[in-house]
Short mmCIF file of C-alpha atoms and ligand atoms in Angstrom, two decimals:
data_model
loop_
_atom_site.label_atom_id
_atom_site.label_comp_id
_atom_site.label_asym_id
_atom_site.label_seq_id
_atom_site.Cartn_x
_atom_site.Cartn_y
_atom_site.Cartn_z
CA UNK T 62 109.45 97.44 124.57
CA UNK T 63 110.13 101.16 125.04
CA UNK T 64 110.00 103.31 121.95
CA UNK T 65 113.20 105.25 121.32
CA UNK T 66 112.88 108.70 119.79
CA UNK T 67 116.06 110.60 119.20
CA UNK T 68 115.32 114.34 119.00
CA UNK T 69 117.06 116.36 116.33
CA UNK T 70 118.57 119.83 116.68
CA UNK T 71 116.20 122.76 115.99
CA UNK T 72 115.84 123.25 112.24
CA UNK T 73 114.10 125.41 109.65
CA UNK T 74 112.01 123.55 107.07
CA UNK T 75 110.38 125.41 104.19
CA UNK T 76 107.59 123.54 102.41
CA UNK T 77 106.96 124.89 98.92
CA UNK T 78 103.48 123.80 97.87
CA UNK T 79 102.28 123.95 101.50
CA UNK T 80 98.68 124.52 100.43
CA UNK T 81 98.66 121.44 98.18
CA UNK T 82 97.33 117.92 98.54
CA UNK T 83 100.58 116.16 99.48
CA UNK T 84 101.49 118.78 102.10
CA UNK T 85 98.07 118.54 103.74
CA UNK T 86 97.67 114.79 103.60
CA UNK T 87 101.18 113.59 104.32
CA UNK T 88 103.90 116.13 105.04
CA UNK T 89 102.26 118.39 107.65
CA UNK T 90 100.35 115.64 109.53
CA UNK T 91 103.58 113.59 109.48
CA UNK T 92 105.54 116.46 110.99
CA UNK T 93 102.88 116.87 113.66
CA UNK T 94 103.17 113.18 114.56
CA UNK T 95 106.94 113.55 114.93
CA UNK T 96 106.36 116.60 117.16
CA UNK T 97 103.89 114.56 119.20
CA UNK T 98 106.53 111.82 119.52
CA UNK T 99 108.94 114.41 120.97
CA UNK T 100 111.31 114.39 118.04
CA UNK T 101 110.94 117.98 116.86
CA UNK T 102 112.30 120.46 119.39
CA UNK T 103 110.86 123.87 120.14
CA UNK T 104 112.84 126.50 118.34
CA UNK T 105 112.33 124.70 115.02
CA UNK T 106 110.43 126.48 112.27
CA UNK T 107 108.17 125.01 109.63
CA UNK T 108 107.48 127.61 107.00
CA UNK T 109 104.73 127.11 104.45
CA UNK T 110 105.20 128.72 101.04
CA UNK T 111 102.90 128.89 98.02
CA UNK T 112 101.27 131.58 95.89
CA UNK T 113 98.04 131.73 97.94
CA UNK T 114 97.85 134.93 99.93
CA UNK T 115 97.53 133.44 103.40
CA UNK T 116 98.74 135.03 106.62
CA UNK T 117 100.44 132.78 109.19
CA UNK T 118 97.17 132.47 111.13
CA UNK T 119 95.34 131.35 108.00
CA UNK T 120 98.04 128.74 107.37
CA UNK T 121 97.80 127.49 110.96
CA UNK T 122 94.04 127.10 110.54
CA UNK T 123 94.64 125.05 107.39
CA UNK T 124 97.17 122.82 109.20
CA UNK T 125 94.83 122.42 112.20
CA UNK T 126 92.18 121.10 109.80
CA UNK T 127 94.73 118.79 108.11
CA UNK T 128 95.67 117.33 111.52
CA UNK T 129 92.00 116.84 112.39
CA UNK T 130 91.49 114.94 109.16
CA UNK T 131 94.69 112.93 108.86
CA UNK T 132 95.95 112.24 112.38
CA UNK T 133 94.33 109.53 114.52
CA UNK T 134 92.34 110.61 117.58
CA UNK T 135 94.89 109.07 119.99
CA UNK T 136 97.46 111.63 118.91
CA UNK T 137 95.23 114.68 118.67
CA UNK T 138 96.03 116.49 121.89
CA UNK T 139 95.04 120.16 122.21
CA UNK T 140 98.29 121.25 123.93
CA UNK T 141 100.44 119.31 121.48
CA UNK T 142 98.58 120.77 118.51
CA UNK T 143 98.97 124.28 119.91
CA UNK T 144 102.71 123.64 120.45
CA UNK T 145 103.10 122.41 116.89
CA UNK T 146 101.12 125.27 115.33
CA UNK T 147 103.39 127.70 117.19
CA UNK T 148 106.31 126.43 115.05
CA UNK T 149 104.50 127.35 111.83
CA UNK T 150 104.87 130.40 109.65
CA UNK T 151 103.85 131.21 106.09
CA UNK T 152 105.17 133.30 103.22
CA UNK T 153 103.41 133.87 99.91
CA UNK T 154 105.94 133.28 97.11
CA UNK T 155 105.66 132.51 93.45
CA UNK T 156 108.26 130.02 92.24
CA UNK T 157 108.29 131.85 88.94
CA UNK T 158 108.04 135.40 90.25
CA UNK T 159 110.10 137.68 92.44
CA UNK T 160 107.68 138.61 95.23
CA UNK T 161 108.04 137.13 98.73
CA UNK T 162 111.61 135.87 98.49
CA UNK T 163 113.15 138.53 100.73
CA UNK T 164 110.43 137.84 103.35
CA UNK T 165 111.36 134.16 103.17
CA UNK T 166 115.05 135.00 103.52
CA UNK T 167 114.30 136.96 106.69
CA UNK T 168 112.68 133.86 108.24
CA UNK T 169 115.25 131.19 107.38
CA UNK T 170 118.14 131.15 109.86
CA UNK T 171 121.40 130.35 108.10
CA UNK T 172 123.01 128.94 111.25
CA UNK T 173 120.43 126.14 111.52
CA UNK T 174 119.85 123.01 109.50
CA UNK T 175 117.82 124.28 106.55
CA UNK T 176 115.69 122.08 104.38
CA UNK T 177 113.47 123.06 101.44
CA UNK T 178 110.75 120.62 100.44
CA UNK T 179 109.71 121.03 96.79
CA UNK T 180 106.13 119.72 97.02
CA UNK T 181 105.19 121.37 93.73
CA UNK T 182 104.97 120.31 90.09
CA UNK T 183 108.39 119.19 88.73
CA UNK T 184 108.40 122.10 86.25
CA UNK T 185 108.91 124.38 89.26
CA UNK T 186 111.95 122.54 90.69
CA UNK T 187 114.34 124.53 88.51
CA UNK T 188 112.82 127.97 89.18
CA UNK T 189 112.78 127.25 92.93
CA UNK T 190 116.41 126.10 92.99
CA UNK T 191 117.41 129.17 91.00
CA UNK T 192 115.63 131.62 93.27
CA UNK T 193 116.83 130.04 96.50
CA UNK T 194 120.29 130.71 95.19
CA UNK T 195 119.75 134.11 93.64
CA UNK T 196 118.31 135.43 96.91
CA UNK T 197 121.09 133.89 98.99
CA UNK T 198 118.62 131.78 100.98
CA UNK T 199 120.21 128.36 100.46
CA UNK T 200 123.55 127.88 102.18
CA UNK T 201 126.06 125.19 101.07
CA UNK T 202 124.68 123.04 103.90
CA UNK T 203 121.02 123.46 102.89
CA UNK T 204 119.05 120.42 101.71
CA UNK T 205 116.35 120.19 99.10
CA UNK T 206 113.72 117.47 98.93
CA UNK T 207 112.19 116.68 95.55
CA UNK T 208 109.07 114.66 94.88
CA UNK T 209 108.27 112.14 92.21
CA UNK T 210 107.98 112.02 89.27
CA UNK T 211 111.69 112.55 88.66
CA UNK T 212 111.50 112.93 84.90
CA UNK T 213 109.39 110.92 82.46
CA UNK T 214 112.33 109.40 80.62
CA UNK T 215 116.12 109.45 80.63
CA UNK T 216 116.40 112.77 78.81
CA UNK T 217 114.06 114.66 81.15
CA UNK T 218 115.61 113.06 84.25
CA UNK T 219 119.07 114.09 83.04
CA UNK T 220 117.86 117.63 82.40
CA UNK T 221 116.30 117.79 85.87
CA UNK T 222 119.49 116.49 87.49
CA UNK T 223 121.50 119.08 85.57
CA UNK T 224 119.15 121.90 86.66
CA UNK T 225 119.41 120.93 90.31
CA UNK T 226 123.15 120.34 90.05
CA UNK T 227 123.60 123.91 88.82
CA UNK T 228 122.64 125.10 92.30
CA UNK T 229 123.05 122.18 94.69
CA UNK T 230 125.60 119.42 95.25
CA UNK T 231 124.41 115.82 95.14
CA UNK T 232 124.81 115.53 98.93
CA UNK T 233 122.21 118.29 99.30
CA UNK T 234 119.56 116.65 97.08
CA UNK T 235 117.01 114.24 98.59
CA UNK T 236 114.89 112.52 95.92
CA UNK T 237 111.92 110.96 97.68
CA UNK T 238 110.66 107.48 96.93
CA UNK T 239 108.28 106.93 99.81
CA UNK T 240 108.48 103.14 99.36
CA UNK T 241 111.98 103.33 100.79
CA UNK T 242 110.59 104.93 103.95
CA UNK T 243 108.37 101.97 104.74
CA UNK T 244 109.35 100.02 107.83
CA UNK T 245 109.28 96.63 106.12
CA UNK T 246 111.41 97.81 103.25
CA UNK T 247 114.15 98.78 105.63
CA UNK T 248 113.56 95.58 107.49
CA UNK T 249 114.41 93.76 104.32
CA UNK T 250 117.96 95.01 104.75
CA UNK T 251 117.94 94.07 108.44
CA UNK T 252 116.70 90.55 107.66
CA UNK T 253 119.27 90.04 104.95
CA UNK T 254 122.30 91.56 106.59
CA UNK T 255 121.73 91.21 110.35
CA UNK T 256 121.00 87.46 110.25
CA UNK T 257 123.21 84.60 109.18
CA UNK T 258 120.19 82.48 108.22
CA UNK T 259 119.17 83.98 104.92
CA UNK T 260 122.21 85.35 103.13
CA UNK T 261 123.88 81.97 102.39
CA UNK T 262 120.67 80.95 100.58
CA UNK T 263 120.12 84.30 98.89
CA UNK T 264 121.09 83.39 95.35
CA UNK T 265 120.07 81.49 92.25
CA UNK T 266 121.23 78.20 93.69
CA UNK T 267 118.53 78.25 96.37
CA UNK T 268 115.98 80.82 95.23
CA UNK T 269 113.61 79.65 92.51
CA UNK T 270 112.04 83.02 91.80
CA UNK T 271 110.93 86.32 93.32
CA UNK T 272 107.50 87.95 92.99
CA UNK T 273 106.94 91.63 93.71
CA UNK T 274 103.32 92.77 93.77
CA UNK T 275 101.96 96.25 94.34
CA UNK T 276 98.18 96.05 93.87
CA UNK T 277 95.72 98.89 94.30
CA UNK T 278 91.94 98.78 94.39
CA UNK T 279 91.45 102.39 93.32
CA UNK T 280 91.28 103.48 89.70
CA UNK T 281 92.80 106.62 88.23
CA UNK T 282 89.61 108.67 88.49
CA UNK T 283 90.31 112.27 89.39
CA UNK T 284 93.86 112.29 88.08
CA UNK T 285 93.10 110.22 84.97
CA UNK T 286 94.29 112.66 82.34
CA UNK T 287 97.56 113.16 84.24
CA UNK T 288 98.03 109.39 84.72
CA UNK T 289 97.32 108.70 81.07
CA UNK T 290 100.58 110.43 80.11
CA UNK T 291 102.46 108.17 82.44
CA UNK T 292 101.07 104.64 82.98
CA UNK T 293 102.05 101.90 85.42
CA UNK T 294 105.57 101.42 84.03
CA UNK T 295 106.57 105.04 84.59
CA UNK T 296 104.42 105.66 87.64
CA UNK T 297 105.28 102.53 89.64
CA UNK T 298 107.86 100.19 88.09
CA UNK T 299 110.63 102.64 87.20
CA UNK T 300 110.76 103.86 90.79
CA UNK T 301 108.95 101.88 93.52
CA UNK T 302 109.14 98.30 92.21
CA UNK T 303 112.65 98.89 90.94
CA UNK T 304 113.76 100.04 94.40
CA UNK T 305 112.26 96.94 96.01
CA UNK T 306 113.97 94.73 93.44
CA UNK T 307 117.29 96.46 94.19
CA UNK T 308 117.03 95.82 97.92
CA UNK T 309 116.39 92.12 97.31
CA UNK T 310 118.99 91.64 94.60
CA UNK T 311 121.87 93.84 95.78
CA UNK T 312 125.16 92.60 97.20
CA UNK T 313 125.85 93.36 100.87
CA UNK T 314 127.13 96.94 101.09
CA UNK T 315 130.40 97.25 103.04
CA UNK T 316 128.61 99.47 105.54
CA UNK T 317 125.11 100.82 106.13
CA UNK T 318 126.11 104.11 104.66
CA UNK T 319 124.27 106.18 102.03
CA UNK T 320 126.73 105.83 99.21
CA UNK T 321 127.68 102.24 99.99
CA UNK T 322 124.00 101.20 99.82
CA UNK T 323 123.27 103.27 96.74
CA UNK T 324 126.37 101.98 94.93
CA UNK T 325 125.07 98.43 95.37
CA UNK T 326 121.56 99.32 94.19
CA UNK T 327 123.00 101.02 91.13
CA UNK T 328 124.90 97.85 90.21
CA UNK T 329 121.63 95.90 90.24
CA UNK T 330 119.89 98.39 87.95
CA UNK T 331 122.82 98.27 85.55
CA UNK T 332 122.68 94.48 85.55
CA UNK T 333 119.02 94.38 84.49
CA UNK T 334 118.64 92.79 81.09
CA UNK T 335 116.44 94.31 78.42
CA UNK T 336 112.94 92.87 78.74
CA UNK T 337 111.72 90.68 75.87
CA UNK T 338 108.30 91.57 74.41
CA UNK T 339 106.92 88.16 75.47
CA UNK T 340 107.88 88.95 79.06
CA UNK T 341 105.61 92.00 79.28
CA UNK T 342 101.85 92.00 79.89
CA UNK T 343 100.04 95.31 79.99
CA UNK T 344 96.41 95.81 80.90
CA UNK T 345 93.65 98.37 81.18
CA UNK T 346 90.76 97.95 83.61
CA UNK T 347 87.19 97.82 82.42
CA UNK T 348 84.06 98.41 84.47
CA UNK T 349 82.36 95.44 86.03
CA UNK T 350 79.27 97.14 87.45
CA UNK T 351 77.40 100.30 86.60
CA UNK T 352 79.02 102.12 89.53
CA UNK T 353 82.42 101.72 87.90
CA UNK T 354 83.99 103.31 84.85
CA UNK T 355 86.40 101.98 82.25
CA UNK T 356 90.00 103.16 82.33
CA UNK T 357 89.62 105.04 79.04
CA UNK T 358 86.70 106.98 80.48
CA UNK T 359 88.64 107.86 83.65
CA UNK T 360 91.57 108.88 81.48
CA UNK T 361 89.28 110.99 79.28
CA UNK T 362 90.97 109.38 76.30
CA UNK T 363 88.90 106.80 74.37
CA UNK T 364 91.92 105.80 72.25
CA UNK T 365 94.30 105.49 75.20
CA UNK T 366 96.98 102.79 74.99
CA UNK T 367 98.32 103.58 78.46
CA UNK T 368 98.52 100.66 80.88
CA UNK T 369 96.84 100.70 84.30
CA UNK T 370 98.42 97.27 84.92
CA UNK T 371 101.77 95.78 84.05
CA UNK T 372 103.45 92.46 84.72
CA UNK T 373 107.07 91.82 83.76
CA UNK T 374 109.52 88.97 83.89
CA UNK T 375 112.89 90.49 84.65
CA UNK T 376 116.43 89.13 84.81
CA UNK T 377 119.32 90.45 86.84
CA UNK T 378 122.29 89.39 84.76
CA UNK T 379 125.01 88.69 87.29
CA UNK T 380 126.55 85.67 89.05
CA UNK T 381 124.22 85.74 92.03
CA UNK T 382 120.98 85.74 90.06
CA UNK T 383 121.74 83.78 86.91
CA UNK T 384 118.59 81.74 86.22
CA UNK T 385 116.33 83.25 88.90
CA UNK T 386 113.54 85.33 87.36
CA UNK T 387 111.99 88.29 89.12
CA UNK T 388 108.29 88.69 88.34
CA UNK T 389 106.96 92.19 88.92
CA UNK T 390 103.33 93.28 88.72
CA UNK T 391 101.41 96.36 89.69
CA UNK T 392 98.02 97.69 88.77
CA UNK T 393 94.96 99.64 89.65
CA UNK T 394 91.41 98.42 90.35
CA UNK T 395 92.67 95.02 91.36
CA UNK T 396 91.06 92.58 93.77
CA UNK T 397 92.75 93.88 96.93
CA UNK T 398 95.10 96.58 98.10
CA UNK T 399 98.29 94.80 98.93
CA UNK T 400 102.04 95.16 98.48
CA UNK T 401 104.35 92.25 99.07
CA UNK T 402 107.58 90.61 98.06
CA UNK T 403 107.57 86.82 97.96
CA UNK T 404 110.81 84.88 97.73
CA UNK T 405 110.24 81.27 96.74
CA UNK T 406 113.06 78.87 97.54
CA UNK T 407 113.86 75.70 95.66
CA UNK T 408 112.90 72.27 96.89
CA UNK T 409 115.43 70.17 98.80
CA UNK T 410 117.68 68.28 96.35
CA UNK T 411 116.51 64.87 97.52
CA UNK T 412 113.39 63.73 99.30
CA UNK T 413 113.61 61.11 102.02
CA UNK T 414 109.80 61.06 102.29
CA UNK T 415 107.31 59.26 100.10
CA UNK T 416 106.11 61.67 97.49
CA UNK T 417 102.40 61.20 97.98
CA UNK T 418 102.73 61.81 101.71
CA UNK T 419 105.26 64.57 101.43
CA UNK T 420 102.90 66.99 99.70
CA UNK T 421 105.83 69.22 98.85
CA UNK T 422 105.50 72.96 98.96
CA UNK T 423 108.45 75.27 98.57
CA UNK T 424 109.64 77.48 101.41
CA UNK T 425 108.42 81.00 100.80
CA UNK T 426 109.51 84.14 102.59
CA UNK T 427 106.81 86.78 102.24
CA UNK T 428 107.58 90.36 103.15
CA UNK T 429 104.35 92.33 103.51
CA UNK T 430 104.55 96.05 102.94
CA UNK T 431 100.85 96.67 103.34
CA UNK T 432 98.49 96.08 104.93
CA UNK T 433 99.72 94.74 108.27
CA UNK T 434 103.47 95.14 107.74
CA UNK T 435 105.34 92.00 108.62
CA UNK T 436 106.99 88.81 107.44
CA UNK T 437 105.93 85.29 107.00
CA UNK T 438 108.13 82.27 106.37
CA UNK T 439 106.38 79.18 105.11
CA UNK T 440 108.04 75.95 106.26
CA UNK T 441 107.23 72.26 106.06
CA UNK T 442 106.54 70.32 109.25
CA UNK T 443 105.04 66.97 110.12
CA UNK T 444 101.29 67.00 110.20
CA UNK T 445 100.36 66.27 113.83
CA UNK T 446 98.83 62.92 114.67
CA UNK T 447 99.62 59.24 114.34
CA UNK T 448 99.78 57.24 111.17
CA UNK T 449 102.89 57.97 109.21
CA UNK T 450 104.96 60.90 108.17
CA UNK T 451 102.67 63.33 106.36
CA UNK T 452 104.03 66.79 105.79
CA UNK T 453 102.19 70.07 105.91
CA UNK T 454 103.20 73.64 105.23
CA UNK T 455 102.72 76.14 108.05
CA UNK T 456 103.53 79.84 108.29
CA UNK T 457 105.99 81.24 110.79
CA UNK T 458 104.14 84.52 110.89
CA UNK T 459 105.51 87.70 112.31
CA UNK T 460 103.26 90.69 112.30
CA UNK T 461 105.31 93.65 113.46
CA UNK T 462 102.31 95.00 115.33
CA UNK T 463 102.04 91.77 117.33
CA UNK T 464 105.74 91.04 117.70
CA UNK T 465 106.71 94.54 118.79
CA UNK T 466 103.63 95.31 120.88
CA UNK T 467 102.77 98.98 121.26
CA UNK T 468 105.80 100.05 119.29
CA UNK T 469 104.75 97.87 116.38
CA UNK T 470 101.34 99.51 116.12
CA UNK T 471 102.95 102.90 116.09
CA UNK T 472 105.16 102.54 113.04
CA UNK T 473 105.89 106.01 111.62
CA UNK T 474 104.52 106.73 108.21
CA UNK T 475 107.10 106.65 105.41
CA UNK T 476 106.97 110.42 104.98
CA UNK T 477 107.62 111.06 108.68
CA UNK T 478 110.68 108.90 108.65
CA UNK T 479 112.04 110.33 105.42
CA UNK T 480 111.58 113.96 106.47
CA UNK T 481 113.43 113.29 109.72
CA UNK T 482 116.22 111.63 107.71
CA UNK T 483 116.51 114.83 105.68
CA UNK T 484 116.87 116.85 108.89
CA UNK T 485 119.48 114.39 110.17
CA UNK T 486 121.29 114.57 106.84
CA UNK T 487 121.01 110.85 106.08
CA UNK T 488 120.59 110.09 102.37
CA UNK T 489 120.54 106.28 102.60
CA UNK T 490 116.83 106.01 101.79
CA UNK T 491 116.87 108.56 98.97
CA UNK T 492 117.66 107.90 95.34
CA UNK T 493 120.89 109.24 93.96
CA UNK T 494 120.90 111.01 90.60
CA UNK T 495 122.80 108.24 88.81
CA UNK T 496 120.38 105.61 90.18
CA UNK T 497 117.39 107.47 88.75
CA UNK T 498 119.09 107.86 85.39
CA UNK T 499 120.07 104.19 85.26
CA UNK T 500 116.47 103.22 86.07
CA UNK T 501 115.22 105.34 83.16
CA UNK T 502 117.93 103.96 80.88
CA UNK T 503 116.45 100.49 81.48
CA UNK T 504 112.81 101.65 81.32
CA UNK T 505 112.94 103.76 78.15
CA UNK T 506 113.65 100.94 75.65
CA UNK T 507 110.91 98.79 77.20
CA UNK T 508 108.37 101.55 76.61
CA UNK T 509 109.82 102.45 73.20
CA UNK T 510 109.51 98.76 72.23
CA UNK T 511 105.77 98.49 72.87
CA UNK T 512 105.15 101.89 71.32
CA UNK T 513 107.00 100.87 68.15
CA UNK T 514 105.05 97.60 68.01
CA UNK T 515 101.79 99.46 68.59
CA UNK T 516 100.91 97.04 71.42
CA UNK T 517 97.56 97.65 73.05
CA UNK T 518 96.94 96.85 76.71
CA UNK T 519 94.71 93.84 77.38
CA UNK T 520 91.39 94.54 79.11
CA UNK T 521 90.84 93.17 82.62
CA UNK T 522 87.82 93.30 84.88
CA UNK T 523 87.85 95.72 87.76
CA UNK T 524 88.23 93.74 90.97
CA UNK T 525 90.13 90.90 89.25
CA UNK T 526 93.82 89.92 89.47
CA UNK T 527 94.66 91.53 86.13
CA UNK T 528 94.63 90.27 82.54
CA UNK T 529 94.66 86.51 81.92
CA UNK T 530 97.83 86.86 79.87
CA UNK T 531 99.65 87.74 83.08
CA UNK T 532 98.81 84.29 84.41
CA UNK T 533 100.44 82.78 81.33
CA UNK T 534 103.61 84.76 82.01
CA UNK T 535 104.19 82.47 84.98
CA UNK T 536 102.33 79.33 83.87
CA UNK T 537 104.62 78.87 80.92
CA UNK T 538 107.53 78.76 83.41
CA UNK T 539 105.65 76.22 85.52
CA UNK T 540 105.01 78.80 88.25
CA UNK T 541 102.02 80.62 89.67
CA UNK T 542 101.35 84.12 90.91
CA UNK T 543 100.39 84.37 94.53
CA UNK T 544 96.80 85.30 95.11
CA UNK T 545 96.16 89.02 95.45
CA UNK T 546 94.44 89.42 98.81
CA UNK T 547 94.66 91.55 101.90
P1 NAP C 306 98.84 120.15 94.30
O1 NAP C 306 97.78 119.72 95.25
O2 NAP C 306 98.46 120.62 92.94
O3 NAP C 306 99.65 121.32 95.01
C1 NAP C 306 100.59 122.10 94.35
C2 NAP C 306 101.13 123.14 95.29
O4 NAP C 306 102.04 123.97 94.56
C3 NAP C 306 100.08 124.06 95.88
O5 NAP C 306 100.40 124.34 97.21
C4 NAP C 306 100.22 125.31 95.03
O6 NAP C 306 99.79 126.40 95.80
C5 NAP C 306 101.71 125.34 94.79
N1 NAP C 306 102.12 126.09 93.62
C6 NAP C 306 101.64 125.98 92.35
N2 NAP C 306 102.26 126.86 91.53
C7 NAP C 306 103.14 127.54 92.30
C8 NAP C 306 104.07 128.58 92.05
N3 NAP C 306 104.21 129.09 90.83
N4 NAP C 306 104.81 129.03 93.06
C9 NAP C 306 104.68 128.51 94.31
N5 NAP C 306 103.83 127.53 94.62
C10 NAP C 306 103.06 127.06 93.63
O7 NAP C 306 99.94 119.02 94.09
P2 NAP C 306 100.33 117.84 95.09
O8 NAP C 306 99.42 116.69 94.81
O9 NAP C 306 100.43 118.34 96.48
O10 NAP C 306 101.75 117.41 94.53
C11 NAP C 306 102.94 118.15 94.79
C12 NAP C 306 104.13 117.37 94.24
O11 NAP C 306 104.19 116.11 94.90
C13 NAP C 306 104.04 117.04 92.74
O12 NAP C 306 105.35 117.02 92.21
C14 NAP C 306 103.47 115.64 92.73
O13 NAP C 306 103.84 114.93 91.57
C15 NAP C 306 104.16 115.07 93.95
N6 NAP C 306 103.45 113.93 94.54
C16 NAP C 306 102.19 114.07 95.04
C17 NAP C 306 101.56 112.98 95.62
C18 NAP C 306 100.18 113.11 96.21
O14 NAP C 306 99.70 112.12 96.78
N7 NAP C 306 99.52 114.25 96.13
C19 NAP C 306 102.20 111.73 95.71
C20 NAP C 306 103.50 111.63 95.20
C21 NAP C 306 104.11 112.72 94.63
P3 NAP C 306 99.28 127.81 95.22
O15 NAP C 306 98.28 127.50 94.17
O16 NAP C 306 98.77 128.48 96.43
O17 NAP C 306 100.51 128.45 94.68
#
């Protein structure tokens, strides 16, 4: 299969926070990979901006090192790297000061696609938006890209939306949720809406329940004190898991068009019921060996009540999903690093096979986000061999890497895809302001509830599947979590 890369027109991209962690690990290596793939034409400019007093050569040296560290050897070609570095420039600017802005203005060409990536702390989004305007750098066609976290509750998200809206129209604002840039996540829409097989079964009549798991093996060490102000609900559920839930639960949009898709996602968020206290399990990891530390130590807060793990039983209150629970869980220091969505179908209404031989297992469609992106449909077949009709469950497994050959092993990173969507002006995979606010409107009372009750997170061993209470969340419904494994 031949990989198709559609080049874009030359553009100017300014990365605020170009000396930071995200820029060096994800944004700049991702842009290099797109250049390597032939998608970024010569004549484009990538302009780094931060307070550090670097000259363009110093910035290029930094980016060369970032490529060496974060791009695989197969794509590190001396000529390609030189070509990419030639697109780079750098301006020292302070988001809260006045120096450097005129130099930046001189570099950004108003007759090109302009994009401004705000890879800085959210407190600087407003000052940046203001200055881009005051100095006449942003045109009405310019785009801004903003990173998570988008607020820490409804009030702050609203304030942030209002600040950005003072200077930019909604069609210019690209709120990144990198989960939406993952190949499998988009494939979820392809599977649902480009096949006749699944959609007729995609409802409470045929789907027993849905499990969404995002498990990490790392703890919060390093950014513990920052994380402690947030917790798994704010850091993962309000945005990433919520977006995955939306893509599973939404109605078919009338067209694959940014607002049509986002309208349908918004309806799902609005249909989410308040979560009952008994449907929430929060946890905090504790050390298992001497090499590990407890969450409270990593968070530098011995009295912390912040959760590093959360499991929720959630209901989408509409006709399609009446009676089908969605179980969400995410946590740190778990047994394996894995993200998946598992859709468990109901059993056939009547069995023609003898029960003891049938060995019934439900059909399960598993969508793996990481590792090894792909899908797996578990179906029942006859166990081979003579001697009666015994059934066995087998996976119809599709690893994208295997199914798509070379192209499947070369799936662009979520950031690469999303940045190119910004340049193309396609907002489908970015959250709209009203979506973010609706997500906080659902999240806030859940958090306020456990704060008012003074609930403490349950301890769980590092390297386990989370607190035992989370098992009960499903056991009491007669269901079981899938094993967390790579
Ligand atoms: P970081 O490593 O602390 O980098 C911050 C960047 O902002 C630096 O380049 C810094 O450069 C620049 N900066 C700070 N104050 C500035 C000012 N007044 N004017 C202009 N530039 C200024 O942070 P990060 O981890 O890259 O994160 C950036 C954003 O992405 C944050 O909103 C974060 O929440 C979000 N994010 C990060 C990750 C990640 O994996 N790192 C993941 C998801 C979201 P100077 O000091 O040279 O000015």
